[in-house]
PDB file of C-alpha atoms and ligand atoms in Angstrom:
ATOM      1  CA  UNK A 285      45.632   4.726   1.085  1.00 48.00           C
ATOM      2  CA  UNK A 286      48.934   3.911  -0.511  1.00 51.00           C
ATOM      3  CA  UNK A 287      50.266   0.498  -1.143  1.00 83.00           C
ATOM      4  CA  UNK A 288      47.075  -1.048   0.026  1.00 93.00           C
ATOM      5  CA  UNK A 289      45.988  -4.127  -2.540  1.00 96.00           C
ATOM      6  CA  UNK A 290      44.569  -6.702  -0.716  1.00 98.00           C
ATOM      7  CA  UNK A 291      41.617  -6.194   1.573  1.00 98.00           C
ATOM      8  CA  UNK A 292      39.890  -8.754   3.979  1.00 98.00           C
ATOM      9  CA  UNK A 293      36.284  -7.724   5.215  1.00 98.00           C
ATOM     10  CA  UNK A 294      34.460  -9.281   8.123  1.00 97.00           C
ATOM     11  CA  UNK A 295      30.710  -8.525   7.955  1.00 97.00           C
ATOM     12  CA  UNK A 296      28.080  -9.077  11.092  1.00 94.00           C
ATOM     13  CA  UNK A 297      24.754  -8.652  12.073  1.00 92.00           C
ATOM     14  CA  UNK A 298      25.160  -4.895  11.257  1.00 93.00           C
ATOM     15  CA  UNK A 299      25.315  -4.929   7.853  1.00 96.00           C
ATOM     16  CA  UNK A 300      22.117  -6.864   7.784  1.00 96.00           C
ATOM     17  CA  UNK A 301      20.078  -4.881  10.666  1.00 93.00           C
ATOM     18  CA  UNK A 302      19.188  -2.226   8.193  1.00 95.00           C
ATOM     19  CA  UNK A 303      17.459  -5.112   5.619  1.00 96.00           C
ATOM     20  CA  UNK A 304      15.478  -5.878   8.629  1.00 93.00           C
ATOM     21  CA  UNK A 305      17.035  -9.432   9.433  1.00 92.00           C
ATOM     22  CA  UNK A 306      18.079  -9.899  13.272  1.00 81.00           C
ATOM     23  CA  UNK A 307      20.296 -12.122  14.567  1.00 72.00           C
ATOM     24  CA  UNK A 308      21.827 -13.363  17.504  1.00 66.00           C
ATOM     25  CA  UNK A 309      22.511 -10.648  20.014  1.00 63.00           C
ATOM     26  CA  UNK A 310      25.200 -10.325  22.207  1.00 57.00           C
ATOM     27  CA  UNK A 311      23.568  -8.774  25.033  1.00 63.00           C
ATOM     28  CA  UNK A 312      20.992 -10.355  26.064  1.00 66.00           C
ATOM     29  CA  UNK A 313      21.888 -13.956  24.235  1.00 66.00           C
ATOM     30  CA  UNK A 314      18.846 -14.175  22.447  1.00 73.00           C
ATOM     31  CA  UNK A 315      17.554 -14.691  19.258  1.00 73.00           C
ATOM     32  CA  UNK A 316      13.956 -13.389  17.609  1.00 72.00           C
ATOM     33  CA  UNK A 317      13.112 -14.322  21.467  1.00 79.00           C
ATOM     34  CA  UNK A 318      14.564 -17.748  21.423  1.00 85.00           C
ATOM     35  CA  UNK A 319      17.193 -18.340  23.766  1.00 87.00           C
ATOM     36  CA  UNK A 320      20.788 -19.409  21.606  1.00 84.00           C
ATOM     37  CA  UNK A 321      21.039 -22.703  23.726  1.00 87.00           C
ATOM     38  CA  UNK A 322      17.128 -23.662  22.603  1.00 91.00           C
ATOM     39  CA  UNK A 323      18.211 -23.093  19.118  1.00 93.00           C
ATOM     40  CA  UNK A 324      21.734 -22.741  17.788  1.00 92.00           C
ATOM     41  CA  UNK A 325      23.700 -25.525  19.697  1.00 95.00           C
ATOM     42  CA  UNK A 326      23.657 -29.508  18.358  1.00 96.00           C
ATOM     43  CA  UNK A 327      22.308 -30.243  21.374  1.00 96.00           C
ATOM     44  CA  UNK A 328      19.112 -28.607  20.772  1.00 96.00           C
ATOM     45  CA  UNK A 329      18.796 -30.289  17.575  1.00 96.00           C
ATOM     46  CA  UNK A 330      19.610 -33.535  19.707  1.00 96.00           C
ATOM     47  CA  UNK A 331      16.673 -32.349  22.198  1.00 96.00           C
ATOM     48  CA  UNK A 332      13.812 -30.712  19.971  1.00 96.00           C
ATOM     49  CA  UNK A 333      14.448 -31.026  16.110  1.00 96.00           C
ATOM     50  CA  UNK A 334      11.014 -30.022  15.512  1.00 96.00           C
ATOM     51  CA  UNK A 335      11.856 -26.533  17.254  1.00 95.00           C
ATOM     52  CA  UNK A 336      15.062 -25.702  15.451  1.00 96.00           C
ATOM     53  CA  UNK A 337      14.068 -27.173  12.216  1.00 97.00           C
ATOM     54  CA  UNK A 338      11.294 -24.641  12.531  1.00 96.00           C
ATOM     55  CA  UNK A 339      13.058 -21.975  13.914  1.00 95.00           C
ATOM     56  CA  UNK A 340      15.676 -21.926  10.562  1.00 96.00           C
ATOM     57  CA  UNK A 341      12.611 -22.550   8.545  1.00 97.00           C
ATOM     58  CA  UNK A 342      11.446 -19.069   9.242  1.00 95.00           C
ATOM     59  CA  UNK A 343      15.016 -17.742   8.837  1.00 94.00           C
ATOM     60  CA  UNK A 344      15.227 -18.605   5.210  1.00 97.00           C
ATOM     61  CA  UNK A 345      11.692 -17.076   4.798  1.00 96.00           C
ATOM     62  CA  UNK A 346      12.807 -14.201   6.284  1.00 95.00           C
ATOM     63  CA  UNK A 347      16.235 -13.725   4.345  1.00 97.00           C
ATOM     64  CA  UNK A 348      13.919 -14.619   1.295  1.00 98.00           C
ATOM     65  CA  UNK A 349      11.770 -11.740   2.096  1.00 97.00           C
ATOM     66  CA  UNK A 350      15.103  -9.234   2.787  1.00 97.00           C
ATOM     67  CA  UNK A 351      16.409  -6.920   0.264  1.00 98.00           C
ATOM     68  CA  UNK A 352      20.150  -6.279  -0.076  1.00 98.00           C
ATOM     69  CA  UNK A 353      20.636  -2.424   1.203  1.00 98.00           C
ATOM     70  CA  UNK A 354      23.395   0.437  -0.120  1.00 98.00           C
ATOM     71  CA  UNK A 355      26.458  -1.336   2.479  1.00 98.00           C
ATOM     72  CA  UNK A 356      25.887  -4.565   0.611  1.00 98.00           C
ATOM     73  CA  UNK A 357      25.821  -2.764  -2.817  1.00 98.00           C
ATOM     74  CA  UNK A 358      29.106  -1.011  -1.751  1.00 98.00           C
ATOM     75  CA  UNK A 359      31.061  -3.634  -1.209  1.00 98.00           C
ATOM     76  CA  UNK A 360      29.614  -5.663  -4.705  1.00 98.00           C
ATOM     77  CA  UNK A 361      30.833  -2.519  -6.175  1.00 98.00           C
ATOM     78  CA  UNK A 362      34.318  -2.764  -4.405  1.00 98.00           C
ATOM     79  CA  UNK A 363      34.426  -6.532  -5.120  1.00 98.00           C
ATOM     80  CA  UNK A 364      33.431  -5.773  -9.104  1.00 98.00           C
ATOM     81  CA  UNK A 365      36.240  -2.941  -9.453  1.00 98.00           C
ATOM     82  CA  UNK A 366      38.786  -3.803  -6.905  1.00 98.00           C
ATOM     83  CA  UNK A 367      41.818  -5.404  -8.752  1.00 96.00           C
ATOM     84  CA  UNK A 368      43.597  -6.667  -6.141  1.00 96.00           C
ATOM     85  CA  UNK A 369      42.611  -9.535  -3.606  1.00 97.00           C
ATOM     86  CA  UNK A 370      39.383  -9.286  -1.534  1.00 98.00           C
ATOM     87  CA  UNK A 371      37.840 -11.385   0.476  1.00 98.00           C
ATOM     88  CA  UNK A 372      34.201 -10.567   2.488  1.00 98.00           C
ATOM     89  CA  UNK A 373      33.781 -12.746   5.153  1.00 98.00           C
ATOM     90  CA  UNK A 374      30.289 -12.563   6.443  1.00 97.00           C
ATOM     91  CA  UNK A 375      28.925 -14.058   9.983  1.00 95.00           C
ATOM     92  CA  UNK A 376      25.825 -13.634   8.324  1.00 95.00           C
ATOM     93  CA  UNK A 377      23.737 -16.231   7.474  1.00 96.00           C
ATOM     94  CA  UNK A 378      21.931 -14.177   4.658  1.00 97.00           C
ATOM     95  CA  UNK A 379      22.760 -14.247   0.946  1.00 98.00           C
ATOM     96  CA  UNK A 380      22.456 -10.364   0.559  1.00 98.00           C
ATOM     97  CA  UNK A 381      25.898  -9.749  -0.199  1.00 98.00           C
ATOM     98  CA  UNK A 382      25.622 -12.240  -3.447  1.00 98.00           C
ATOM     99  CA  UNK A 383      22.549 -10.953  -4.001  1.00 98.00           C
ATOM    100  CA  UNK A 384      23.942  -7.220  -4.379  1.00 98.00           C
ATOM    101  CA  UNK A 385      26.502  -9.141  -6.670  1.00 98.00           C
ATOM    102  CA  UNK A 386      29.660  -9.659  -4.852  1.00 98.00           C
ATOM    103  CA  UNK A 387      31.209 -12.694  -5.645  1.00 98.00           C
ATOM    104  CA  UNK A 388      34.302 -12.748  -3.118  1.00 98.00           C
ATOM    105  CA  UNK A 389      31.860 -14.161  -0.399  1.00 98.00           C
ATOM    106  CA  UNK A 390      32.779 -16.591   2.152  1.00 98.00           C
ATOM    107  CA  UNK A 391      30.036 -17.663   5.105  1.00 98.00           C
ATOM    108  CA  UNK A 392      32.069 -18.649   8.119  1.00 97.00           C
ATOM    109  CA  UNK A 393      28.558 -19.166  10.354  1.00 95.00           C
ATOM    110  CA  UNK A 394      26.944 -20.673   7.206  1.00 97.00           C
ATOM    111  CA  UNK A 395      24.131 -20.235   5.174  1.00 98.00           C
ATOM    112  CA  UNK A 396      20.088 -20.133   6.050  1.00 97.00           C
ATOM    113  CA  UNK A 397      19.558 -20.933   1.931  1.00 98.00           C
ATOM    114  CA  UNK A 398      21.587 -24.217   2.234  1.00 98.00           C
ATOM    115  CA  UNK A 399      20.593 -27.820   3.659  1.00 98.00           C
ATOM    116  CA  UNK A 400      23.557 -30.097   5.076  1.00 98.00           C
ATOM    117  CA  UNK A 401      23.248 -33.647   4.313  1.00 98.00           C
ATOM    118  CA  UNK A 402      24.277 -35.515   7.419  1.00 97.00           C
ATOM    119  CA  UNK A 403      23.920 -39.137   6.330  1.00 98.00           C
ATOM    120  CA  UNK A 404      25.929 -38.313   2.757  1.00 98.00           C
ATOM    121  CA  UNK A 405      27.620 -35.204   3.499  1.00 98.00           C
ATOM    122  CA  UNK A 406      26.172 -33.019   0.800  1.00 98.00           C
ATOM    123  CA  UNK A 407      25.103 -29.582   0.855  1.00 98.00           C
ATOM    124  CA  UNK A 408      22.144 -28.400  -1.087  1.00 98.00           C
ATOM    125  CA  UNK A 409      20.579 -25.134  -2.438  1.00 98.00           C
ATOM    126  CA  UNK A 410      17.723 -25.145  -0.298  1.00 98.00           C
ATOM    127  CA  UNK A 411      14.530 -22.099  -0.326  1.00 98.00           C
ATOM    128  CA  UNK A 412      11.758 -24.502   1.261  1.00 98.00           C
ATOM    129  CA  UNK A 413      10.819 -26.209   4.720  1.00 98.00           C
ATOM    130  CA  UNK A 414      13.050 -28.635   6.212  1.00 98.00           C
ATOM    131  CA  UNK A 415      10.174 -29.146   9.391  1.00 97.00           C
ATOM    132  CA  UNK A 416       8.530 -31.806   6.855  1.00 97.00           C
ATOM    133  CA  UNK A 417      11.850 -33.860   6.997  1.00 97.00           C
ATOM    134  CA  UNK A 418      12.004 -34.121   2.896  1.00 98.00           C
ATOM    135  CA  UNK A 419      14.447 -36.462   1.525  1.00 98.00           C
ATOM    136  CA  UNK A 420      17.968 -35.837   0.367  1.00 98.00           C
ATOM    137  CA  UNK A 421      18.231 -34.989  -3.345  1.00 98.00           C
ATOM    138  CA  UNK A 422      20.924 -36.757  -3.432  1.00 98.00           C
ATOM    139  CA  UNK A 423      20.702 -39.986  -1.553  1.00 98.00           C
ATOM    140  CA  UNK A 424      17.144 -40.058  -0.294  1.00 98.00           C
ATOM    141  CA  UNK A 425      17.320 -39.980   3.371  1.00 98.00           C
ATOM    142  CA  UNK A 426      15.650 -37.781   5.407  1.00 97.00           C
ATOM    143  CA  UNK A 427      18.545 -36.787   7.010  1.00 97.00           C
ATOM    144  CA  UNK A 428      19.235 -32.931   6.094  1.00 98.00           C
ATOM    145  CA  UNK A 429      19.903 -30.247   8.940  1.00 98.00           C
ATOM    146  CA  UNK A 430      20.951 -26.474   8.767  1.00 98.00           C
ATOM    147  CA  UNK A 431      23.479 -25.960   7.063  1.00 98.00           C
ATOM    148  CA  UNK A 432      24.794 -23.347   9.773  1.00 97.00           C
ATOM    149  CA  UNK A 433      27.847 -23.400  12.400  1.00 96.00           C
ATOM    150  CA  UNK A 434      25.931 -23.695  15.698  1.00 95.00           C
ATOM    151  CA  UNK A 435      27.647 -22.984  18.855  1.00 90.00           C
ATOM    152  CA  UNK A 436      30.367 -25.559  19.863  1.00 91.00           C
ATOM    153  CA  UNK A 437      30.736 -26.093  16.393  1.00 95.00           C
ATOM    154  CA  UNK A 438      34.063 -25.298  14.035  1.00 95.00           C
ATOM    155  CA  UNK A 439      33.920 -21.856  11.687  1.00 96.00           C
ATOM    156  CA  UNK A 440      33.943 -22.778   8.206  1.00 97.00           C
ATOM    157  CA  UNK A 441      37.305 -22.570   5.910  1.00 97.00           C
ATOM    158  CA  UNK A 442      39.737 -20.651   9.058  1.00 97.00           C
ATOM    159  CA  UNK A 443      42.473 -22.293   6.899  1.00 97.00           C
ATOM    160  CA  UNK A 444      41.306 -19.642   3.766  1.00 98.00           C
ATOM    161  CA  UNK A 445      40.346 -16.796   6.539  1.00 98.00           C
ATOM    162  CA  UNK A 446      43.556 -16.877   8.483  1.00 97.00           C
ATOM    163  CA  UNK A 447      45.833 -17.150   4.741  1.00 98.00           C
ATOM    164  CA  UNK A 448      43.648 -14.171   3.516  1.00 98.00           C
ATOM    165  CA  UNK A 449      44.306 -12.117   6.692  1.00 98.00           C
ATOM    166  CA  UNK A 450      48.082 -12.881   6.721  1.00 97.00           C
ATOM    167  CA  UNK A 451      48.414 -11.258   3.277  1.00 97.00           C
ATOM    168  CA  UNK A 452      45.806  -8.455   3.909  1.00 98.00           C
ATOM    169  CA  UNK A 453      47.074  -4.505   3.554  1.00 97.00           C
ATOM    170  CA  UNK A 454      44.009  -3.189   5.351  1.00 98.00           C
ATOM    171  CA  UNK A 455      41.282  -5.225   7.065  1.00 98.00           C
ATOM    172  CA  UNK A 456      37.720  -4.021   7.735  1.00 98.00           C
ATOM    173  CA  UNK A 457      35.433  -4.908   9.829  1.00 97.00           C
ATOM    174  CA  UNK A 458      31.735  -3.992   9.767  1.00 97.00           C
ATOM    175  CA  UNK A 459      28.571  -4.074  11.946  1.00 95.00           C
ATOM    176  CA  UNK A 460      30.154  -6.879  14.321  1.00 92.00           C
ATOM    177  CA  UNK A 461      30.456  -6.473  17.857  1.00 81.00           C
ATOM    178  CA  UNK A 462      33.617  -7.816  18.104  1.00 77.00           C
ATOM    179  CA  UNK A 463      32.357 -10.682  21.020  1.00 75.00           C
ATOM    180  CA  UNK A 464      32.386 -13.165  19.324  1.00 77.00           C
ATOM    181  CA  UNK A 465      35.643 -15.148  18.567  1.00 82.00           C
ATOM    182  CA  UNK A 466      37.327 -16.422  16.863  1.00 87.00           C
ATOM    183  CA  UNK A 467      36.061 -13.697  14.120  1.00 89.00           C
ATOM    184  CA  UNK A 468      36.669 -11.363  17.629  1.00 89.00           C
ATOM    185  CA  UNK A 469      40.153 -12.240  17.089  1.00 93.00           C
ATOM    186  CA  UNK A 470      40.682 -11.354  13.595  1.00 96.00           C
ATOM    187  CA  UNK A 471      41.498  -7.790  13.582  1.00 96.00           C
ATOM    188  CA  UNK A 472      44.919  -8.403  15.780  1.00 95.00           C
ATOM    189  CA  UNK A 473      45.840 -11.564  13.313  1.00 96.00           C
ATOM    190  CA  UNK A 474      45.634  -8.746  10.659  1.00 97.00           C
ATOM    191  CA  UNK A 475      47.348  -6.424  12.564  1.00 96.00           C
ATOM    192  CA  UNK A 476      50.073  -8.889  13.977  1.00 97.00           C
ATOM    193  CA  UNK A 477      50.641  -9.398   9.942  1.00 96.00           C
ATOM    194  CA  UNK A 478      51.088  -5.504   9.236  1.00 96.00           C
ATOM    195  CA  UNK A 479      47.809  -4.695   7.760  1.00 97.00           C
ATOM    196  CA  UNK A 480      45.911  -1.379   8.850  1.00 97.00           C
ATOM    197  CA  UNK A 481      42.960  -2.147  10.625  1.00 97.00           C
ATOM    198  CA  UNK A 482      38.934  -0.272  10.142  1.00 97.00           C
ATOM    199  CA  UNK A 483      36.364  -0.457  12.121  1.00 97.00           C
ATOM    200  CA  UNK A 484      33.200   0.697  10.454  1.00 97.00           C
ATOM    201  CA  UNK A 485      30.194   0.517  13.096  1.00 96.00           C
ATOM    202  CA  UNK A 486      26.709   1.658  14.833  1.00 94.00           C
ATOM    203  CA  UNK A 487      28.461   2.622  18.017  1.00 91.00           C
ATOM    204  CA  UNK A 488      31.393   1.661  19.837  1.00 90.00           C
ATOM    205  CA  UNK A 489      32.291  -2.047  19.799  1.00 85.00           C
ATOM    206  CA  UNK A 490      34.285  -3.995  22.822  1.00 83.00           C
ATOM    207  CA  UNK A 491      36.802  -4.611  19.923  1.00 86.00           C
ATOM    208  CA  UNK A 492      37.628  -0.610  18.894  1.00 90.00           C
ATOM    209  CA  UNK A 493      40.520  -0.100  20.978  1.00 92.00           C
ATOM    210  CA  UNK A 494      42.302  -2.764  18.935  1.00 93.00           C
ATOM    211  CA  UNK A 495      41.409  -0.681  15.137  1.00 96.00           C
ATOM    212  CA  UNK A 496      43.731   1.500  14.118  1.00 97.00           C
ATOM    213  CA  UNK A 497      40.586   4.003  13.186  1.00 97.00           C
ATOM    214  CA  UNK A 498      36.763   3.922  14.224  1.00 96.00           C
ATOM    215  CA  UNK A 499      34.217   5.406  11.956  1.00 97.00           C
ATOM    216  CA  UNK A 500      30.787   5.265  13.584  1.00 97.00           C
ATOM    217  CA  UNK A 501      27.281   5.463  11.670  1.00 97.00           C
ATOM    218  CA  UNK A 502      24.373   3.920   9.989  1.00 96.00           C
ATOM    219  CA  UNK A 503      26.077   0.722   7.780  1.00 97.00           C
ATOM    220  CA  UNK A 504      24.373   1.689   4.730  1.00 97.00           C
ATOM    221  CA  UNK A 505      25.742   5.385   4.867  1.00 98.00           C
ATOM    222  CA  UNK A 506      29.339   4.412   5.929  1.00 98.00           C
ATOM    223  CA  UNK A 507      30.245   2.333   3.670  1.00 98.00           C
ATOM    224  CA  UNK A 508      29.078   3.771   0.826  1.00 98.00           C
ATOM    225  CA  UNK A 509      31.155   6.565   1.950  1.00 98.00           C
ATOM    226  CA  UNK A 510      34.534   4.319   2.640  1.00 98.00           C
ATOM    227  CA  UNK A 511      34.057   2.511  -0.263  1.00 98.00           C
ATOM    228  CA  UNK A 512      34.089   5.922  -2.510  1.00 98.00           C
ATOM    229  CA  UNK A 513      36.982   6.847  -0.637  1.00 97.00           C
ATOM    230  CA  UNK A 514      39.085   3.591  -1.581  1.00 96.00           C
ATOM    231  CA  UNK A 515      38.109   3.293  -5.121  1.00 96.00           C
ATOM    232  CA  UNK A 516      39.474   7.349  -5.859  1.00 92.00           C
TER     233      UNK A 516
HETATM  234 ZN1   ZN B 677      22.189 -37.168   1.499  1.00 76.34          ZN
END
């Protein structure tokens, strides 16, 4: 572990499982029984607002209801005492790794606790219904959507994700299945930069050939575990 100071993180729907929130699987391409195209594409919004709006709505009462476990209190600990760079970006849509404390936190998929504006552009705090169509707080219309990345639609801040992993000594990625690009992708920009690559997961991912090391388990006993090992 010499000579490594800046880390980049990807967390997926791994790191969350174990806080009871589920999200989009792979496998069978659904989502708490919706299918993704019925719910997480802007045509779908287009074609049945009333069903998305309502499907998010019980997201965020879902993620309000969710308790940050021990892998998101690892890596607030790592984020607290690391004193080099560190960036955790999270697929997630949760706010369990803030609410374990980590600051370092950027949401590439977006966030189920935040309403998106889309006749003025502005992003809200949001913990309530958006089903009821309530106005913009800050220009009145009733005109705000989920504020999340749907399919078809662009990852937030690449420019920041792909600069982080160009500097990064050792990327890590955690609970993700490594299907779904571009975040797929991000483990051989790391590696095409120099940076060791970690692969902390349930079970074997289609992405593990490209790590340079595989440690399988439980999230919230693994990283614990890593993140004792990197702070010694
Ligand atoms: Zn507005």
């Amino acid at each position: 572990m010499t000579a490594i100071r800046n880390i980049v993180i990807l967390t997926g729907a791994g790191i969350s499982a174990e806080s009871g929130l589920r999200t989009f699987r792979a496998e069978d391409g659904l989502w708490e029984d919706h299918r993704v195209e019925d719910v997480a594409t802007p045509h779908a919004f287009r074609r049945d607002p009333e069903l998305v709006q309502r499907f998010y709505d019980l997201r965020r009462e879902n993620v309000l209801a969710a308790q940050p476990n021990p892998a998101h209190q690892a890596l607030a600990r790592l984020d607290r005492e690391w004193p080099g760079e560190l960036l955790i970006v999270t697929q997630n849509i949760d706010d369990l790794h803030e609410r374990a404390g980590a600051q370092r936190v950027l949401h590439m998929h977006g966030e189920a606790l935040s309403a998106w504006c889309t006749a003025c552009d502005a992003r809200h705090h949001w913990t309530g219904t958006l089903l009821d169509s309530p106005p913009c707080p800050a220009c009145g219309a009733a005109a705000l959507r989920p504020d999340i990345v749907w399919f078809g639609e662009m990852p937030y801040e690449m420019e920041r994700i792909f600069a982080a992993l160009a500097r990064a000594d050792l990327f890590v990625s955690i609970g993700t299945s490594g299907a779904v690009y571009p975040a797929a992708g991000f483990v051989q920009q790391a590696a095409g930069h120099g940076a060791r690559t970690l692969e902390l997961n349930l079970e074997r991912s289609l992405g593990s050939s490209m790590f340079d090391e595989t440690r399988l388990g439980p999230a919230s006993e693994i990283v614990p575990a890593w993140v004792e090992e990197v702070l010694r």
